mmCIF file of C-alpha atoms and ligand atoms in Angstrom:
data_model
loop_
_atom_site.group_PDB
_atom_site.id
_atom_site.type_symbol
_atom_site.label_atom_id
_atom_site.label_comp_id
_atom_site.label_asym_id
_atom_site.label_seq_id
_atom_site.Cartn_x
_atom_site.Cartn_y
_atom_site.Cartn_z
ATOM 1 C CA UNK V 4 -6.026 -96.557 -126.374
ATOM 2 C CA UNK V 5 -7.151 -93.575 -128.429
ATOM 3 C CA UNK V 6 -8.169 -90.491 -126.411
ATOM 4 C CA UNK V 7 -9.841 -87.536 -128.151
ATOM 5 C CA UNK V 8 -11.286 -84.313 -126.833
ATOM 6 C CA UNK V 9 -13.564 -81.415 -127.687
ATOM 7 C CA UNK V 10 -12.282 -78.164 -126.174
ATOM 8 C CA UNK V 11 -14.670 -75.237 -126.650
ATOM 9 C CA UNK V 12 -14.256 -71.758 -125.178
ATOM 10 C CA UNK V 13 -17.379 -70.531 -123.373
ATOM 11 C CA UNK V 14 -17.502 -67.148 -125.104
ATOM 12 C CA UNK V 15 -20.884 -67.699 -126.758
ATOM 13 C CA UNK V 16 -23.375 -70.396 -127.653
ATOM 14 C CA UNK V 17 -22.256 -73.391 -129.681
ATOM 15 C CA UNK V 18 -23.137 -73.373 -133.365
ATOM 16 C CA UNK V 19 -23.184 -75.973 -136.121
ATOM 17 C CA UNK V 20 -19.410 -75.758 -136.591
ATOM 18 C CA UNK V 21 -18.909 -76.745 -132.960
ATOM 19 C CA UNK V 22 -21.414 -79.581 -133.306
ATOM 20 C CA UNK V 23 -19.383 -80.901 -136.236
ATOM 21 C CA UNK V 24 -16.129 -80.644 -134.300
ATOM 22 C CA UNK V 25 -17.595 -82.282 -131.185
ATOM 23 C CA UNK V 26 -19.136 -85.149 -133.172
ATOM 24 C CA UNK V 27 -15.906 -85.581 -135.121
ATOM 25 C CA UNK V 28 -13.873 -86.041 -131.919
ATOM 26 C CA UNK V 29 -16.550 -88.199 -130.290
ATOM 27 C CA UNK V 30 -16.897 -90.542 -133.244
ATOM 28 C CA UNK V 31 -13.134 -90.796 -133.757
ATOM 29 C CA UNK V 32 -12.911 -92.171 -130.202
ATOM 30 C CA UNK V 33 -16.012 -94.384 -130.560
ATOM 31 C CA UNK V 34 -14.798 -95.954 -133.809
ATOM 32 C CA UNK V 35 -11.630 -97.189 -132.159
ATOM 33 C CA UNK V 36 -13.132 -98.033 -128.772
ATOM 34 C CA UNK V 37 -11.353 -95.090 -127.167
ATOM 35 C CA UNK V 38 -12.139 -92.351 -124.667
ATOM 36 C CA UNK V 39 -13.683 -88.950 -125.321
ATOM 37 C CA UNK V 40 -13.021 -85.938 -123.093
ATOM 38 C CA UNK V 41 -14.623 -82.537 -122.876
ATOM 39 C CA UNK V 42 -12.513 -79.574 -121.770
ATOM 40 C CA UNK V 43 -13.629 -76.016 -121.101
ATOM 41 C CA UNK V 44 -11.040 -73.521 -122.359
ATOM 42 C CA UNK V 45 -11.956 -70.535 -120.229
ATOM 43 C CA UNK V 46 -8.666 -68.758 -119.570
ATOM 44 C CA UNK V 47 -10.012 -65.417 -120.805
ATOM 45 C CA UNK V 48 -11.647 -63.805 -117.761
ATOM 46 C CA UNK V 49 -13.343 -61.123 -119.844
ATOM 47 C CA UNK V 50 -14.847 -63.114 -122.713
ATOM 48 C CA UNK V 51 -15.720 -66.394 -120.947
ATOM 49 C CA UNK V 52 -18.934 -66.676 -118.972
ATOM 50 C CA UNK V 53 -20.247 -69.456 -116.693
ATOM 51 C CA UNK V 54 -23.660 -69.386 -118.363
ATOM 52 C CA UNK V 55 -22.025 -70.322 -121.665
ATOM 53 C CA UNK V 56 -20.256 -73.229 -119.952
ATOM 54 C CA UNK V 57 -23.604 -74.465 -118.628
ATOM 55 C CA UNK V 58 -25.077 -74.050 -122.113
ATOM 56 C CA UNK V 59 -22.228 -76.104 -123.643
ATOM 57 C CA UNK V 60 -23.043 -79.051 -121.358
ATOM 58 C CA UNK V 61 -26.728 -78.757 -122.201
ATOM 59 C CA UNK V 62 -26.198 -78.509 -125.964
ATOM 60 C CA UNK V 63 -23.751 -81.416 -126.102
ATOM 61 C CA UNK V 64 -26.063 -83.622 -124.028
ATOM 62 C CA UNK V 65 -28.861 -82.750 -126.412
ATOM 63 C CA UNK V 66 -26.615 -83.850 -129.291
ATOM 64 C CA UNK V 67 -26.360 -87.211 -127.522
ATOM 65 C CA UNK V 68 -22.722 -86.959 -126.444
ATOM 66 C CA UNK V 69 -21.382 -88.356 -123.186
ATOM 67 C CA UNK V 70 -17.974 -87.620 -121.712
ATOM 68 C CA UNK V 71 -15.805 -88.438 -118.745
ATOM 69 C CA UNK V 72 -16.158 -86.515 -115.491
ATOM 70 C CA UNK V 73 -14.702 -84.391 -114.074
ATOM 71 C CA UNK V 74 -14.518 -81.987 -116.990
ATOM 72 C CA UNK V 75 -11.253 -80.048 -116.915
ATOM 73 C CA UNK V 76 -11.891 -76.338 -116.690
ATOM 74 C CA UNK V 77 -8.754 -74.370 -117.500
ATOM 75 C CA UNK V 78 -9.496 -71.395 -115.252
ATOM 76 C CA UNK V 79 -9.154 -73.726 -112.245
ATOM 77 C CA UNK V 80 -5.583 -74.739 -113.162
ATOM 78 C CA UNK V 81 -3.759 -71.440 -113.511
ATOM 79 C CA UNK V 82 -1.136 -72.521 -110.955
ATOM 80 C CA UNK V 83 -0.121 -75.416 -113.228
ATOM 81 C CA UNK V 84 0.286 -73.149 -116.244
ATOM 82 C CA UNK V 85 2.241 -70.650 -114.135
ATOM 83 C CA UNK V 86 4.660 -73.403 -113.035
ATOM 84 C CA UNK V 87 5.301 -74.397 -116.662
ATOM 85 C CA UNK V 88 5.701 -70.788 -117.625
ATOM 86 C CA UNK V 89 8.534 -70.536 -115.070
ATOM 87 C CA UNK V 90 10.060 -73.676 -116.510
ATOM 88 C CA UNK V 91 10.109 -72.114 -119.992
ATOM 89 C CA UNK V 92 11.420 -68.855 -118.625
ATOM 90 C CA UNK V 93 14.229 -70.684 -116.820
ATOM 91 C CA UNK V 94 15.106 -72.404 -120.091
ATOM 92 C CA UNK V 95 15.771 -68.911 -121.484
ATOM 93 C CA UNK V 96 13.183 -69.039 -124.279
ATOM 94 C CA UNK V 97 10.787 -66.348 -123.018
ATOM 95 C CA UNK V 98 11.084 -62.595 -122.680
ATOM 96 C CA UNK V 99 8.711 -60.007 -121.246
ATOM 97 C CA UNK V 100 7.068 -57.695 -123.751
ATOM 98 C CA UNK V 101 5.593 -54.331 -122.849
ATOM 99 C CA UNK V 102 4.369 -53.331 -126.315
ATOM 100 C CA UNK V 103 0.753 -52.558 -127.030
ATOM 101 C CA UNK V 104 -0.891 -53.340 -130.383
ATOM 102 C CA UNK V 105 -0.447 -49.740 -131.443
ATOM 103 C CA UNK V 106 3.271 -49.915 -130.534
ATOM 104 C CA UNK V 107 3.596 -52.806 -132.995
ATOM 105 C CA UNK V 108 1.906 -50.844 -135.777
ATOM 106 C CA UNK V 109 3.944 -47.714 -134.967
ATOM 107 C CA UNK V 110 7.193 -49.697 -134.962
ATOM 108 C CA UNK V 111 6.454 -51.023 -138.456
ATOM 109 C CA UNK V 112 5.445 -47.548 -139.684
ATOM 110 C CA UNK V 113 8.789 -46.198 -138.401
ATOM 111 C CA UNK V 114 10.530 -48.880 -140.426
ATOM 112 C CA UNK V 115 8.532 -47.664 -143.437
ATOM 113 C CA UNK V 116 6.035 -50.515 -143.950
ATOM 114 C CA UNK V 117 2.820 -52.040 -142.619
ATOM 115 C CA UNK V 118 3.377 -54.807 -140.042
ATOM 116 C CA UNK V 119 4.370 -58.135 -141.667
ATOM 117 C CA UNK V 120 1.478 -60.561 -141.582
ATOM 118 C CA UNK V 121 1.735 -64.007 -140.006
ATOM 119 C CA UNK V 122 -0.931 -66.767 -139.964
ATOM 120 C CA UNK V 123 -2.484 -65.067 -136.935
ATOM 121 C CA UNK V 124 -2.214 -61.377 -137.774
ATOM 122 C CA UNK V 125 0.631 -58.854 -137.632
ATOM 123 C CA UNK V 126 4.015 -60.318 -136.722
ATOM 124 C CA UNK V 127 5.656 -58.973 -133.608
ATOM 125 C CA UNK V 128 8.778 -57.084 -134.736
ATOM 126 C CA UNK V 129 10.778 -58.247 -131.706
ATOM 127 C CA UNK V 130 11.192 -54.841 -130.066
ATOM 128 C CA UNK V 131 11.357 -56.096 -126.460
ATOM 129 C CA UNK V 132 13.691 -58.953 -127.406
ATOM 130 C CA UNK V 133 16.461 -56.350 -127.563
ATOM 131 C CA UNK V 134 16.039 -55.283 -123.923
ATOM 132 C CA UNK V 135 18.938 -56.109 -121.604
ATOM 133 C CA UNK V 136 18.133 -58.121 -118.452
ATOM 134 C CA UNK V 137 18.427 -54.911 -116.432
ATOM 135 C CA UNK V 138 16.098 -52.957 -118.745
ATOM 136 C CA UNK V 139 13.551 -55.780 -118.691
ATOM 137 C CA UNK V 140 13.701 -56.013 -114.886
ATOM 138 C CA UNK V 141 13.276 -52.227 -114.536
ATOM 139 C CA UNK V 142 10.300 -52.222 -116.882
ATOM 140 C CA UNK V 143 8.726 -55.167 -115.056
ATOM 141 C CA UNK V 144 9.066 -53.276 -111.783
ATOM 142 C CA UNK V 145 7.520 -50.213 -113.390
ATOM 143 C CA UNK V 146 4.656 -51.894 -115.314
ATOM 144 C CA UNK V 147 4.095 -54.740 -112.784
ATOM 145 C CA UNK V 148 2.994 -56.990 -115.618
ATOM 146 C CA UNK V 149 3.969 -58.008 -119.162
ATOM 147 C CA UNK V 150 3.106 -60.348 -121.990
ATOM 148 C CA UNK V 151 5.624 -63.190 -122.098
ATOM 149 C CA UNK V 152 6.722 -64.026 -125.622
ATOM 150 C CA UNK V 153 8.414 -67.117 -126.967
ATOM 151 C CA UNK V 154 11.803 -66.365 -128.509
ATOM 152 C CA UNK V 155 11.069 -68.758 -131.364
ATOM 153 C CA UNK V 156 14.460 -68.665 -133.052
ATOM 154 C CA UNK V 157 16.248 -69.468 -129.803
ATOM 155 C CA UNK V 158 13.717 -72.185 -128.967
ATOM 156 C CA UNK V 159 14.308 -73.806 -132.358
ATOM 157 C CA UNK V 160 18.064 -73.748 -131.759
ATOM 158 C CA UNK V 161 17.410 -75.882 -128.674
ATOM 159 C CA UNK V 162 14.936 -78.300 -130.240
ATOM 160 C CA UNK V 163 16.222 -78.498 -133.818
ATOM 161 C CA UNK V 164 13.763 -78.974 -136.719
ATOM 162 C CA UNK V 165 10.441 -80.518 -135.761
ATOM 163 C CA UNK V 166 7.699 -82.447 -137.540
ATOM 164 C CA UNK V 167 4.243 -83.612 -136.556
ATOM 165 C CA UNK V 168 1.659 -85.900 -138.147
ATOM 166 C CA UNK V 169 -1.789 -85.046 -139.440
ATOM 167 C CA UNK V 170 -4.138 -87.939 -140.220
ATOM 168 C CA UNK V 171 -5.435 -86.167 -143.317
ATOM 169 C CA UNK V 172 -2.240 -84.558 -144.612
ATOM 170 C CA UNK V 173 0.574 -86.809 -143.358
ATOM 171 C CA UNK V 174 3.971 -85.610 -142.125
ATOM 172 C CA UNK V 175 4.144 -81.850 -141.576
ATOM 173 C CA UNK V 176 7.290 -79.809 -141.073
ATOM 174 C CA UNK V 177 6.748 -77.344 -138.254
ATOM 175 C CA UNK V 178 7.429 -73.706 -139.128
ATOM 176 C CA UNK V 179 6.564 -71.892 -135.881
ATOM 177 C CA UNK V 180 8.820 -69.017 -136.938
ATOM 178 C CA UNK V 181 6.029 -67.925 -139.325
ATOM 179 C CA UNK V 182 4.039 -66.712 -136.321
ATOM 180 C CA UNK V 183 6.936 -64.639 -134.984
ATOM 181 C CA UNK V 184 7.453 -64.500 -131.221
ATOM 182 C CA UNK V 185 3.964 -65.498 -130.044
ATOM 183 C CA UNK V 186 2.560 -64.558 -126.653
ATOM 184 C CA UNK V 187 2.785 -67.539 -124.300
ATOM 185 C CA UNK V 188 1.401 -65.779 -121.237
ATOM 186 C CA UNK V 189 -0.799 -62.736 -121.292
ATOM 187 C CA UNK V 190 -0.695 -59.733 -119.015
ATOM 188 C CA UNK V 191 -3.857 -60.766 -117.216
ATOM 189 C CA UNK V 192 -3.358 -64.549 -116.921
ATOM 190 C CA UNK V 193 -0.184 -66.656 -116.597
ATOM 191 C CA UNK V 194 -0.997 -68.535 -119.790
ATOM 192 C CA UNK V 195 -2.354 -68.322 -123.342
ATOM 193 C CA UNK V 196 -4.342 -70.571 -125.657
ATOM 194 C CA UNK V 197 -1.070 -72.063 -126.971
ATOM 195 C CA UNK V 198 0.361 -72.924 -123.563
ATOM 196 C CA UNK V 199 -2.846 -74.232 -121.970
ATOM 197 C CA UNK V 200 -3.854 -76.384 -124.911
ATOM 198 C CA UNK V 201 -0.388 -77.956 -125.111
ATOM 199 C CA UNK V 202 -0.200 -78.610 -121.377
ATOM 200 C CA UNK V 203 -3.717 -79.985 -121.101
ATOM 201 C CA UNK V 204 -3.574 -82.283 -124.102
ATOM 202 C CA UNK V 205 -0.478 -83.780 -122.485
ATOM 203 C CA UNK V 206 -1.763 -83.939 -118.898
ATOM 204 C CA UNK V 207 -5.048 -85.456 -120.018
ATOM 205 C CA UNK V 208 -3.335 -88.096 -122.135
ATOM 206 C CA UNK V 209 -4.961 -86.996 -125.398
ATOM 207 C CA UNK V 210 -3.523 -89.158 -128.189
ATOM 208 C CA UNK V 211 -5.449 -87.697 -131.140
ATOM 209 C CA UNK V 212 -6.134 -83.959 -131.246
ATOM 210 C CA UNK V 213 -9.021 -83.273 -133.624
ATOM 211 C CA UNK V 214 -9.976 -79.709 -134.444
ATOM 212 C CA UNK V 215 -10.788 -77.348 -137.306
ATOM 213 C CA UNK V 216 -8.442 -76.567 -140.152
ATOM 214 C CA UNK V 217 -8.195 -72.961 -138.947
ATOM 215 C CA UNK V 218 -5.858 -74.219 -136.208
ATOM 216 C CA UNK V 219 -3.669 -76.280 -138.558
ATOM 217 C CA UNK V 220 -0.628 -73.961 -138.428
ATOM 218 C CA UNK V 221 -1.043 -73.313 -134.682
ATOM 219 C CA UNK V 222 0.029 -76.938 -134.250
ATOM 220 C CA UNK V 223 3.542 -75.845 -135.279
ATOM 221 C CA UNK V 224 3.708 -73.754 -132.103
ATOM 222 C CA UNK V 225 2.240 -76.539 -129.962
ATOM 223 C CA UNK V 226 4.797 -78.956 -131.385
ATOM 224 C CA UNK V 227 7.598 -76.559 -130.414
ATOM 225 C CA UNK V 228 6.198 -76.166 -126.888
ATOM 226 C CA UNK V 229 5.931 -79.959 -126.569
ATOM 227 C CA UNK V 230 9.603 -80.310 -127.479
ATOM 228 C CA UNK V 231 10.603 -77.608 -124.969
ATOM 229 C CA UNK V 232 8.508 -79.107 -122.176
ATOM 230 C CA UNK V 233 9.609 -82.680 -122.892
ATOM 231 C CA UNK V 234 6.161 -83.887 -123.977
ATOM 232 C CA UNK V 235 5.579 -86.404 -126.772
ATOM 233 C CA UNK V 236 3.676 -85.016 -129.762
ATOM 234 C CA UNK V 237 0.215 -86.565 -130.168
ATOM 235 C CA UNK V 238 -1.373 -87.372 -133.501
ATOM 236 C CA UNK V 239 -3.534 -84.659 -135.120
ATOM 237 C CA UNK V 240 -6.519 -84.582 -137.437
ATOM 238 C CA UNK V 241 -7.579 -81.133 -138.647
ATOM 239 C CA UNK V 242 -11.021 -81.303 -140.191
ATOM 240 C CA UNK V 243 -12.600 -78.944 -142.755
ATOM 241 C CA UNK V 244 -14.647 -76.085 -141.330
ATOM 242 C CA UNK V 245 -18.411 -76.035 -141.635
ATOM 243 C CA UNK V 246 -19.487 -73.317 -144.021
ATOM 244 C CA UNK V 247 -22.836 -71.579 -144.165
ATOM 245 C CA UNK V 248 -24.983 -71.173 -147.281
ATOM 246 C CA UNK V 249 -22.833 -68.222 -148.410
ATOM 247 C CA UNK V 250 -19.619 -70.193 -148.014
ATOM 248 C CA UNK V 251 -18.564 -68.325 -144.865
ATOM 249 C CA UNK V 252 -17.572 -70.159 -141.700
ATOM 250 C CA UNK V 253 -20.061 -70.267 -138.876
ATOM 251 C CA UNK V 254 -19.181 -67.892 -136.079
ATOM 252 C CA UNK V 255 -20.554 -67.405 -132.599
ATOM 253 C CA UNK V 256 -22.028 -64.077 -133.631
ATOM 254 C CA UNK V 257 -24.379 -65.798 -136.146
ATOM 255 C CA UNK V 258 -27.194 -66.280 -133.655
ATOM 256 C CA UNK V 259 -29.375 -68.042 -136.203
ATOM 257 C CA UNK V 260 -27.235 -71.163 -136.330
ATOM 258 C CA UNK V 261 -26.601 -71.675 -132.633
ATOM 259 C CA UNK V 262 -27.628 -75.162 -131.597
ATOM 260 C CA UNK V 263 -30.162 -73.751 -129.175
ATOM 261 C CA UNK V 264 -31.775 -71.590 -131.835
ATOM 262 C CA UNK V 265 -31.994 -74.623 -134.120
ATOM 263 C CA UNK V 266 -33.388 -76.755 -131.298
ATOM 264 C CA UNK V 267 -35.987 -74.102 -130.470
ATOM 265 C CA UNK V 268 -36.983 -73.958 -134.121
ATOM 266 C CA UNK V 269 -37.910 -77.650 -133.838
ATOM 267 C CA UNK V 270 -34.991 -79.249 -135.696
ATOM 268 C CA UNK V 271 -34.131 -82.730 -134.386
ATOM 269 C CA UNK V 272 -30.736 -84.166 -133.498
ATOM 270 C CA UNK V 273 -31.117 -86.656 -136.354
ATOM 271 C CA UNK V 274 -31.593 -83.784 -138.789
ATOM 272 C CA UNK V 275 -28.507 -82.043 -137.438
ATOM 273 C CA UNK V 276 -26.444 -85.215 -137.740
ATOM 274 C CA UNK V 277 -27.646 -85.691 -141.322
ATOM 275 C CA UNK V 278 -26.877 -82.068 -142.137
ATOM 276 C CA UNK V 279 -23.356 -82.588 -140.817
ATOM 277 C CA UNK V 280 -23.036 -85.984 -142.592
ATOM 278 C CA UNK V 281 -22.695 -88.005 -139.412
ATOM 279 C CA UNK V 282 -25.458 -90.485 -140.269
ATOM 280 C CA UNK V 283 -27.901 -91.946 -137.727
ATOM 281 C CA UNK V 284 -27.143 -91.995 -134.012
HETATM 282 N N1 LIG N 326 -10.729 -73.583 -127.489
HETATM 283 C C1 LIG N 326 -10.479 -73.516 -128.898
HETATM 284 C C2 LIG N 326 -11.664 -72.940 -129.601
HETATM 285 O O1 LIG N 326 -12.757 -72.953 -129.077
HETATM 286 C C3 LIG N 326 -10.199 -74.871 -129.524
HETATM 287 C C4 LIG N 326 -8.887 -75.367 -129.178
HETATM 288 C C5 LIG N 326 -8.447 -76.672 -129.799
HETATM 289 O O2 LIG N 326 -9.280 -77.513 -130.165
HETATM 290 O O3 LIG N 326 -7.249 -76.855 -129.854
HETATM 291 O O4 LIG N 326 -11.489 -72.472 -130.710
#
C-alpha cells in the first residue's frame, strides 16, 4: 500500500508552497487508496517553536486534510537518531569536524580561491578528515562536541554506485559526492535533516516521498544513507515549487502568503485549491 507524508519544519507559518506540497502528498495517497502521514521535523532547537507546530495542525485541518495519529515529532526521538549515528560511526564512514564556517572560507582563501560551491553552498574542503584518531580524540576531549561529517568517498566505496527513482524524471544516478562531506550530526543535536529524514521515512514505512524540487539532489545523500543503514530506497516524486507573482519561490518570511493571512483575508479553501490547481475538494 502506498504511504506518503508531509514533513514541515515548525520554523514559521505555512505558506502556499507548503499547502501545495501537503495537498500533493495527500492526494497521491488518496488516489491510490493509501495512507497519508504528517511528521513534524523539529530537530533545530533554536528555530523550531511549539506555537508553529500548533499552527501547522490548525492550517492543515483548515485545508481539509486528515492524517494518522500519533504524529511523529522528531525532537522526541533523538535517542533513535543517536543510536544510528553510532552505527554509522562504527562503520567508519563518519569523522568529527571542528571547523567553523569561517574556517572553511579561510581554508579556501589559503588555497588561493573562494570555497567550491556544491548544491547546498560551499563545499567542505575536508580539513578534519586528515586528523589522526589520536588528534580527533584529543580535540573531542578539548571541544566536548563536534559536527559529524559523512566521509562520502569512503561510504561510496562500501556501497558502490547507487540509483534511485523519481516518478517525474525516472532513474537517477546518485552523485552525493557533489555535496562534499555533509554534516550528518550537528554540534547541538545528534542528528541532521539528512539523517532524520532518512531514518523516519524508513521507520514510518513511507513508500513514496513527495517533496519540492529544491530537495531533488538531497535525495542522493538520503539514498547513500539508506544503503549504509541497510534500508530499501523508497520511490520519490519531486514536484515543482510554487512561485509568487514575481517568479520567486514562496518563503516563510513572506508574511502575506501565509495560509493564516490568506484565511484572515477571507479567501476560501476552494479558492486556494483552485489557485494551486487541485480542483474541488
Ligand atoms: N522538513 C523539510 C522542510 O520543511 C522537508 C523535508 C522533506 O520533505 O524531505 O523543508
